[in-house]
Structure formats: C-alpha cells, structure tokens
Amino acid sequence: MQFHIEAIEVGNRLQNYIWMLIDQQTQHVVAIDPTQADLVLDYCTQHQLRLKQIWITHKHADHIGGVAELRHTTHATVYAPLAEQDHIVYADHWLQDDDTFQFSDLNVDVMATAGHTHGHICYFIDALDALFCGDTLFAMGCGRLFEGTATQMYRTLNRLAALPPRTQVYCTHEYTLNNAEFALSIEPENMLLQQRHAKVQTLRQQGLNTLPSTIALELQTNPFLRCQSAEEFGHLRRLKDLF
C-alpha cells in the first residue's frame, strides 16, 4: 500500500497522539496536530521521511504546540481552520467547510465540525477511508463543549456518523478506557460495548494504542452517536463532564 498511517504517542498528561500520514513511494509525510516538534523531527529522521504538510484541527495548545518550530525547520505547508485564524499564528492555507486540497495524489476533504471549539475542522480522505477528527469524535466519546453548543455538536456528530461505516476514526487522545467505562454506565446491557470494554482494558494493560476506531464501531458502542435529539445529547455530555 502506498500510504501508511502511524501514531506518535506524546506521553503527556492529555495522552495526545500525533498522527503521521506517510506516502511510502516518496517518503513524504503529513503531521496532524503536532503537539511537540521534537517528536515529529525525531520520527522523520528515524524513518527517513520528509515533512511536507501539517494539518491543524483546532487552536488548542496541545494541537499546535509544535507547528512554529516544524514550519521554521522543515518549511512544511501548514493547513488550519479559517475560523480560528486569530488564535493560530502559523498557516499557509486557511480552510473552511467543503474545501479540498491534495497530499500526493490524495484528495483531502475539509469538514467544519463546530462543538469542541467554534472553528474546529476535520480532514476526511475517502480513498483511505480515513477521518482525522481531532477532539470532535473520540472512541466511545466526544469532545467537551468548550465553546460550542450541544446543538452544534449533535449536528456535527450526526454528520460524522453519516460517513461510510468502514471509515477509520483517528482521534487525537487516548481517552478510550475512561470513555468505555462511562458508556457502560449509560448502556450496561450493550453486549458489543461490554466486549469492546474488555478488549480496551487488555490493550491498555499492555500499554498499547486503542486507535483507530471505525464509524461502524462507534455507531454500535458510542452513546453520543446514539442520541435522538440535541437535548438528549446535552444531558449526556453534562453527565460525562461529571464522570
């Protein structure tokens, strides 16, 4: 396969992952939400890769912390959400809903996904069945509503849920075990959720990554994708904030 996706585990308190999208023919690579520049630079050196692009989903420090140094060091092209232009200093291309651009011969579709922040965007690559969704959709969870409303996030999650079921979900934090425990408190009789929780427990005991997920799996086991109204979603999000 020409393209390969790998995770760099940051090892910080927020359990960030930096996703690396690699073109194995050219050895060019994209870094998505680079928390720390040194981790990306070391990875590229180790694997003999050239950083060509940086994609930012939103403005929070753990998603943009490495951008300035990476851009200065590698001259990589930076893509970022237009709606957060006032908070993200370094970008070459400002993106909004339904924009498209290319990495190698891949078409990348931009989706506006307000909720976690007002200007949050996701990157969808149909040819790879890949969604890089930052802090919008998590494995068995979703992002906190720091700026957006429950209605906005409910609509956003419904939009992501309508992507092809085989879509791989590359979110940016290893929150899966805690999310699974909360989901089980909401749907204790969900057998698929019980099985997934057990699998996640085993993976984390072994120090292994639980991601990516898929849209199909999230539809079966993520209570936030199973809400029937924005009001129900808002109630569930408040419960999770207190969990």
mmCIF file of C-alpha atoms in Angstrom:
data_model
loop_
_atom_site.group_PDB
_atom_site.id
_atom_site.type_symbol
_atom_site.label_atom_id
_atom_site.label_comp_id
_atom_site.label_asym_id
_atom_site.label_seq_id
_atom_site.Cartn_x
_atom_site.Cartn_y
_atom_site.Cartn_z
ATOM 1 C CA MET A 1 0.000 0.000 0.000
ATOM 2 C CA GLN A 2 1.333 3.425 -0.952
ATOM 3 C CA PHE A 3 0.023 5.242 2.122
ATOM 4 C CA HIS A 4 0.507 4.318 5.750
ATOM 5 C CA ILE A 5 -0.730 5.950 8.965
ATOM 6 C CA GLU A 6 1.237 5.789 12.203
ATOM 7 C CA ALA A 7 0.813 7.345 15.640
ATOM 8 C CA ILE A 8 3.418 9.146 17.699
ATOM 9 C CA GLU A 9 2.479 8.820 21.367
ATOM 10 C CA VAL A 10 3.292 12.135 23.024
ATOM 11 C CA GLY A 11 3.259 10.745 26.567
ATOM 12 C CA ASN A 12 1.816 13.916 28.074
ATOM 13 C CA ARG A 13 -0.902 14.314 30.696
ATOM 14 C CA LEU A 14 -3.561 14.704 27.999
ATOM 15 C CA GLN A 15 -2.465 11.469 26.269
ATOM 16 C CA ASN A 16 -2.114 13.065 22.836
ATOM 17 C CA TYR A 17 -1.305 11.247 19.644
ATOM 18 C CA ILE A 18 0.299 12.930 16.640
ATOM 19 C CA TRP A 19 -0.888 11.105 13.521
ATOM 20 C CA MET A 20 1.608 10.738 10.683
ATOM 21 C CA LEU A 21 0.285 10.103 7.164
ATOM 22 C CA ILE A 22 3.138 8.650 5.103
ATOM 23 C CA ASP A 23 3.488 8.344 1.340
ATOM 24 C CA GLN A 24 5.794 5.328 1.149
ATOM 25 C CA GLN A 25 6.667 5.957 -2.505
ATOM 26 C CA THR A 26 8.016 9.466 -1.991
ATOM 27 C CA GLN A 27 8.817 9.259 1.756
ATOM 28 C CA HIS A 28 6.792 12.435 2.212
ATOM 29 C CA VAL A 29 4.707 12.744 5.355
ATOM 30 C CA VAL A 30 1.938 14.814 6.951
ATOM 31 C CA ALA A 31 1.832 15.548 10.696
ATOM 32 C CA ILE A 32 -1.664 16.061 12.078
ATOM 33 C CA ASP A 33 -1.980 18.195 15.241
ATOM 34 C CA PRO A 34 1.716 18.138 16.189
ATOM 35 C CA THR A 35 1.930 18.672 19.945
ATOM 36 C CA GLN A 36 5.738 18.757 20.039
ATOM 37 C CA ALA A 37 8.129 19.482 17.204
ATOM 38 C CA ASP A 38 10.975 17.328 18.507
ATOM 39 C CA LEU A 39 8.881 14.167 18.418
ATOM 40 C CA VAL A 40 7.957 14.746 14.771
ATOM 41 C CA LEU A 41 11.504 15.665 13.752
ATOM 42 C CA ASP A 42 12.952 12.607 15.507
ATOM 43 C CA TYR A 43 10.359 10.364 13.858
ATOM 44 C CA CYS A 44 11.150 11.766 10.421
ATOM 45 C CA THR A 45 14.878 11.322 10.949
ATOM 46 C CA GLN A 46 14.476 7.775 12.226
ATOM 47 C CA HIS A 47 12.293 6.729 9.289
ATOM 48 C CA GLN A 48 13.999 8.871 6.633
ATOM 49 C CA LEU A 49 10.883 10.906 5.931
ATOM 50 C CA ARG A 50 10.417 14.476 4.737
ATOM 51 C CA LEU A 51 7.695 16.514 6.424
ATOM 52 C CA LYS A 52 5.675 18.166 3.649
ATOM 53 C CA GLN A 53 2.415 19.223 5.299
ATOM 54 C CA ILE A 54 0.969 19.976 8.741
ATOM 55 C CA TRP A 55 -2.791 19.775 9.334
ATOM 56 C CA ILE A 56 -4.372 21.506 12.313
ATOM 57 C CA THR A 57 -7.882 20.642 13.515
ATOM 58 C CA HIS A 58 -8.221 23.424 16.089
ATOM 59 C CA LYS A 59 -6.414 26.044 18.126
ATOM 60 C CA HIS A 60 -5.727 24.338 21.467
ATOM 61 C CA ALA A 61 -2.097 24.319 22.570
ATOM 62 C CA ASP A 62 -1.751 20.538 22.620
ATOM 63 C CA HIS A 63 -2.642 20.509 18.912
ATOM 64 C CA ILE A 64 -0.467 23.380 17.673
ATOM 65 C CA GLY A 65 2.469 23.372 20.091
ATOM 66 C CA GLY A 66 4.997 22.114 17.550
ATOM 67 C CA VAL A 67 3.810 23.981 14.483
ATOM 68 C CA ALA A 68 6.047 27.065 14.597
ATOM 69 C CA GLU A 69 9.281 25.105 15.017
ATOM 70 C CA LEU A 70 8.294 22.499 12.424
ATOM 71 C CA ARG A 71 7.429 25.141 9.863
ATOM 72 C CA HIS A 72 10.666 27.001 10.510
ATOM 73 C CA THR A 73 12.793 23.844 10.406
ATOM 74 C CA THR A 74 11.192 21.919 7.543
ATOM 75 C CA HIS A 75 9.271 24.593 5.560
ATOM 76 C CA ALA A 76 6.261 22.255 5.589
ATOM 77 C CA THR A 77 2.969 23.716 4.337
ATOM 78 C CA VAL A 78 0.526 24.378 7.165
ATOM 79 C CA TYR A 79 -3.260 23.946 6.829
ATOM 80 C CA ALA A 80 -5.543 25.317 9.555
ATOM 81 C CA PRO A 81 -9.155 26.386 10.194
ATOM 82 C CA LEU A 82 -10.027 29.856 8.925
ATOM 83 C CA ALA A 83 -12.484 30.409 11.778
ATOM 84 C CA GLU A 84 -9.607 30.188 14.286
ATOM 85 C CA GLN A 85 -7.242 32.447 12.360
ATOM 86 C CA ASP A 86 -7.000 34.850 15.308
ATOM 87 C CA HIS A 87 -5.572 32.104 17.527
ATOM 88 C CA ILE A 88 -3.308 30.192 15.121
ATOM 89 C CA VAL A 89 -0.356 32.310 14.034
ATOM 90 C CA TYR A 90 1.290 29.938 11.570
ATOM 91 C CA ALA A 91 -0.634 28.766 8.492
ATOM 92 C CA ASP A 92 -0.173 28.870 4.734
ATOM 93 C CA HIS A 93 -3.717 27.796 3.827
ATOM 94 C CA TRP A 94 -6.813 28.731 5.823
ATOM 95 C CA LEU A 95 -9.605 26.197 5.437
ATOM 96 C CA GLN A 96 -13.366 26.167 5.777
ATOM 97 C CA ASP A 97 -16.211 23.734 5.219
ATOM 98 C CA ASP A 98 -16.151 21.796 1.931
ATOM 99 C CA ASP A 99 -12.663 22.972 0.950
ATOM 100 C CA THR A 100 -10.436 20.373 -0.698
ATOM 101 C CA PHE A 101 -6.697 20.110 -1.198
ATOM 102 C CA GLN A 102 -4.154 17.422 -2.022
ATOM 103 C CA PHE A 103 -1.388 15.468 -0.397
ATOM 104 C CA SER A 104 0.480 13.497 -3.069
ATOM 105 C CA ASP A 105 -2.373 12.165 -5.221
ATOM 106 C CA LEU A 106 -4.890 12.045 -2.375
ATOM 107 C CA ASN A 107 -7.869 14.390 -2.249
ATOM 108 C CA VAL A 108 -8.461 15.721 1.260
ATOM 109 C CA ASP A 109 -11.943 16.985 2.158
ATOM 110 C CA VAL A 110 -12.431 19.551 4.929
ATOM 111 C CA MET A 111 -15.443 19.319 7.229
ATOM 112 C CA ALA A 112 -16.440 22.109 9.616
ATOM 113 C CA THR A 113 -17.194 20.419 12.944
ATOM 114 C CA ALA A 114 -18.128 23.078 15.488
ATOM 115 C CA GLY A 115 -18.724 21.993 19.053
ATOM 116 C CA HIS A 116 -15.464 21.456 20.906
ATOM 117 C CA THR A 117 -14.391 24.857 19.573
ATOM 118 C CA HIS A 118 -16.234 27.189 17.213
ATOM 119 C CA GLY A 119 -13.812 26.677 14.345
ATOM 120 C CA HIS A 120 -12.854 23.012 14.680
ATOM 121 C CA ILE A 121 -12.398 21.158 11.380
ATOM 122 C CA CYS A 122 -11.850 17.517 10.419
ATOM 123 C CA TYR A 123 -9.955 16.040 7.484
ATOM 124 C CA PHE A 124 -11.555 13.187 5.511
ATOM 125 C CA ILE A 125 -9.780 11.117 2.869
ATOM 126 C CA ASP A 126 -12.245 8.934 1.033
ATOM 127 C CA ALA A 127 -9.541 6.969 -0.818
ATOM 128 C CA LEU A 128 -8.063 5.825 2.506
ATOM 129 C CA ASP A 129 -11.326 5.552 4.461
ATOM 130 C CA ALA A 130 -9.659 7.889 6.963
ATOM 131 C CA LEU A 131 -11.057 10.634 9.199
ATOM 132 C CA PHE A 132 -8.704 12.801 11.252
ATOM 133 C CA CYS A 133 -11.151 14.277 13.717
ATOM 134 C CA GLY A 134 -9.072 15.977 16.415
ATOM 135 C CA ASP A 135 -11.189 16.432 19.539
ATOM 136 C CA THR A 136 -14.630 16.057 17.961
ATOM 137 C CA LEU A 137 -15.339 12.321 17.903
ATOM 138 C CA PHE A 138 -13.486 10.011 20.290
ATOM 139 C CA ALA A 139 -13.608 6.254 20.671
ATOM 140 C CA MET A 140 -16.864 5.833 22.635
ATOM 141 C CA GLY A 141 -16.898 9.544 23.389
ATOM 142 C CA CYS A 142 -16.773 13.096 22.057
ATOM 143 C CA GLY A 143 -15.021 16.345 22.863
ATOM 144 C CA ARG A 144 -16.045 18.676 25.637
ATOM 145 C CA LEU A 145 -18.116 21.705 24.684
ATOM 146 C CA PHE A 146 -15.539 24.389 25.438
ATOM 147 C CA GLU A 147 -17.103 26.905 23.038
ATOM 148 C CA GLY A 148 -19.859 25.308 21.005
ATOM 149 C CA THR A 149 -23.380 24.338 21.970
ATOM 150 C CA ALA A 150 -24.953 20.936 22.417
ATOM 151 C CA THR A 151 -26.969 21.548 19.257
ATOM 152 C CA GLN A 152 -23.831 22.284 17.255
ATOM 153 C CA MET A 153 -22.028 19.176 18.491
ATOM 154 C CA TYR A 154 -25.100 16.995 17.989
ATOM 155 C CA ARG A 155 -25.318 18.116 14.355
ATOM 156 C CA THR A 156 -21.571 17.674 13.924
ATOM 157 C CA LEU A 157 -21.617 14.121 15.282
ATOM 158 C CA ASN A 158 -24.581 13.225 13.075
ATOM 159 C CA ARG A 159 -22.595 14.449 10.084
ATOM 160 C CA LEU A 160 -19.608 12.289 11.007
ATOM 161 C CA ALA A 161 -21.877 9.330 11.719
ATOM 162 C CA ALA A 162 -23.149 9.544 8.134
ATOM 163 C CA LEU A 163 -19.669 8.839 6.721
ATOM 164 C CA PRO A 164 -19.129 5.337 5.300
ATOM 165 C CA PRO A 165 -19.205 2.756 8.128
ATOM 166 C CA ARG A 166 -15.737 1.470 7.184
ATOM 167 C CA THR A 167 -14.203 4.919 7.822
ATOM 168 C CA GLN A 168 -11.258 4.730 10.215
ATOM 169 C CA VAL A 169 -11.545 7.266 13.040
ATOM 170 C CA TYR A 170 -8.207 8.825 14.006
ATOM 171 C CA CYS A 171 -8.889 10.976 17.067
ATOM 172 C CA THR A 172 -6.132 12.692 18.997
ATOM 173 C CA HIS A 173 -6.313 11.395 22.577
ATOM 174 C CA GLU A 174 -6.084 8.028 24.317
ATOM 175 C CA TYR A 175 -9.279 8.526 26.297
ATOM 176 C CA THR A 176 -10.772 5.210 25.246
ATOM 177 C CA LEU A 177 -10.811 3.322 28.550
ATOM 178 C CA ASN A 178 -12.433 6.144 30.505
ATOM 179 C CA ASN A 179 -14.927 6.649 27.680
ATOM 180 C CA ALA A 180 -15.744 2.934 27.690
ATOM 181 C CA GLU A 181 -16.408 2.990 31.420
ATOM 182 C CA PHE A 182 -18.761 5.942 31.041
ATOM 183 C CA ALA A 183 -20.512 4.345 28.066
ATOM 184 C CA LEU A 184 -21.101 1.187 30.103
ATOM 185 C CA SER A 185 -22.685 3.260 32.859
ATOM 186 C CA ILE A 186 -25.184 4.503 30.261
ATOM 187 C CA GLU A 187 -25.721 1.232 28.349
ATOM 188 C CA PRO A 188 -24.808 -1.588 30.761
ATOM 189 C CA GLU A 189 -26.707 -4.203 28.721
ATOM 190 C CA ASN A 190 -24.930 -3.418 25.433
ATOM 191 C CA MET A 191 -23.062 -6.662 24.694
ATOM 192 C CA LEU A 192 -20.880 -5.128 21.990
ATOM 193 C CA LEU A 193 -19.915 -2.402 24.415
ATOM 194 C CA GLN A 194 -19.069 -4.942 27.095
ATOM 195 C CA GLN A 195 -16.831 -6.806 24.656
ATOM 196 C CA ARG A 196 -15.148 -3.621 23.498
ATOM 197 C CA HIS A 197 -14.521 -2.508 27.072
ATOM 198 C CA ALA A 198 -12.798 -5.814 27.842
ATOM 199 C CA LYS A 199 -10.631 -5.525 24.732
ATOM 200 C CA VAL A 200 -9.655 -1.955 25.556
ATOM 201 C CA GLN A 201 -8.739 -2.947 29.108
ATOM 202 C CA THR A 202 -6.392 -5.609 27.757
ATOM 203 C CA LEU A 203 -4.778 -3.240 25.256
ATOM 204 C CA ARG A 204 -4.160 -0.563 27.868
ATOM 205 C CA GLN A 205 -2.760 -3.069 30.374
ATOM 206 C CA GLN A 206 -0.239 -3.922 27.656
ATOM 207 C CA GLY A 207 0.478 -0.246 27.009
ATOM 208 C CA LEU A 208 -0.966 -0.438 23.502
ATOM 209 C CA ASN A 209 -2.844 2.141 21.413
ATOM 210 C CA THR A 210 -6.609 1.580 21.161
ATOM 211 C CA LEU A 211 -6.999 3.612 17.966
ATOM 212 C CA PRO A 212 -8.174 3.997 15.265
ATOM 213 C CA SER A 213 -11.809 3.131 15.684
ATOM 214 C CA THR A 214 -14.380 2.979 12.875
ATOM 215 C CA ILE A 215 -17.652 4.743 12.266
ATOM 216 C CA ALA A 216 -19.414 1.359 12.313
ATOM 217 C CA LEU A 217 -17.978 0.513 15.735
ATOM 218 C CA GLU A 218 -18.836 3.929 17.114
ATOM 219 C CA LEU A 219 -22.435 3.615 15.952
ATOM 220 C CA GLN A 220 -22.672 0.389 17.940
ATOM 221 C CA THR A 221 -20.880 1.444 21.111
ATOM 222 C CA ASN A 222 -20.689 5.244 21.402
ATOM 223 C CA PRO A 223 -23.658 6.620 23.372
ATOM 224 C CA PHE A 224 -23.111 10.105 21.967
ATOM 225 C CA LEU A 225 -23.812 8.831 18.448
ATOM 226 C CA ARG A 226 -26.954 7.077 19.656
ATOM 227 C CA CYS A 227 -28.732 10.172 20.969
ATOM 228 C CA GLN A 228 -32.029 11.043 19.312
ATOM 229 C CA SER A 229 -32.011 14.790 19.999
ATOM 230 C CA ALA A 230 -29.749 17.680 20.885
ATOM 231 C CA GLU A 231 -31.399 17.792 24.306
ATOM 232 C CA GLU A 232 -30.552 14.151 24.972
ATOM 233 C CA PHE A 233 -27.012 14.757 23.772
ATOM 234 C CA GLY A 234 -26.622 17.811 26.036
ATOM 235 C CA HIS A 235 -27.789 15.827 29.069
ATOM 236 C CA LEU A 236 -25.349 13.018 28.263
ATOM 237 C CA ARG A 237 -22.461 15.442 27.766
ATOM 238 C CA ARG A 238 -23.155 17.017 31.162
ATOM 239 C CA LEU A 239 -23.109 13.573 32.784
ATOM 240 C CA LYS A 240 -19.780 12.811 31.169
ATOM 241 C CA ASP A 241 -18.318 16.106 32.377
ATOM 242 C CA LEU A 242 -19.054 14.956 35.949
ATOM 243 C CA PHE A 243 -17.964 11.323 35.456
#
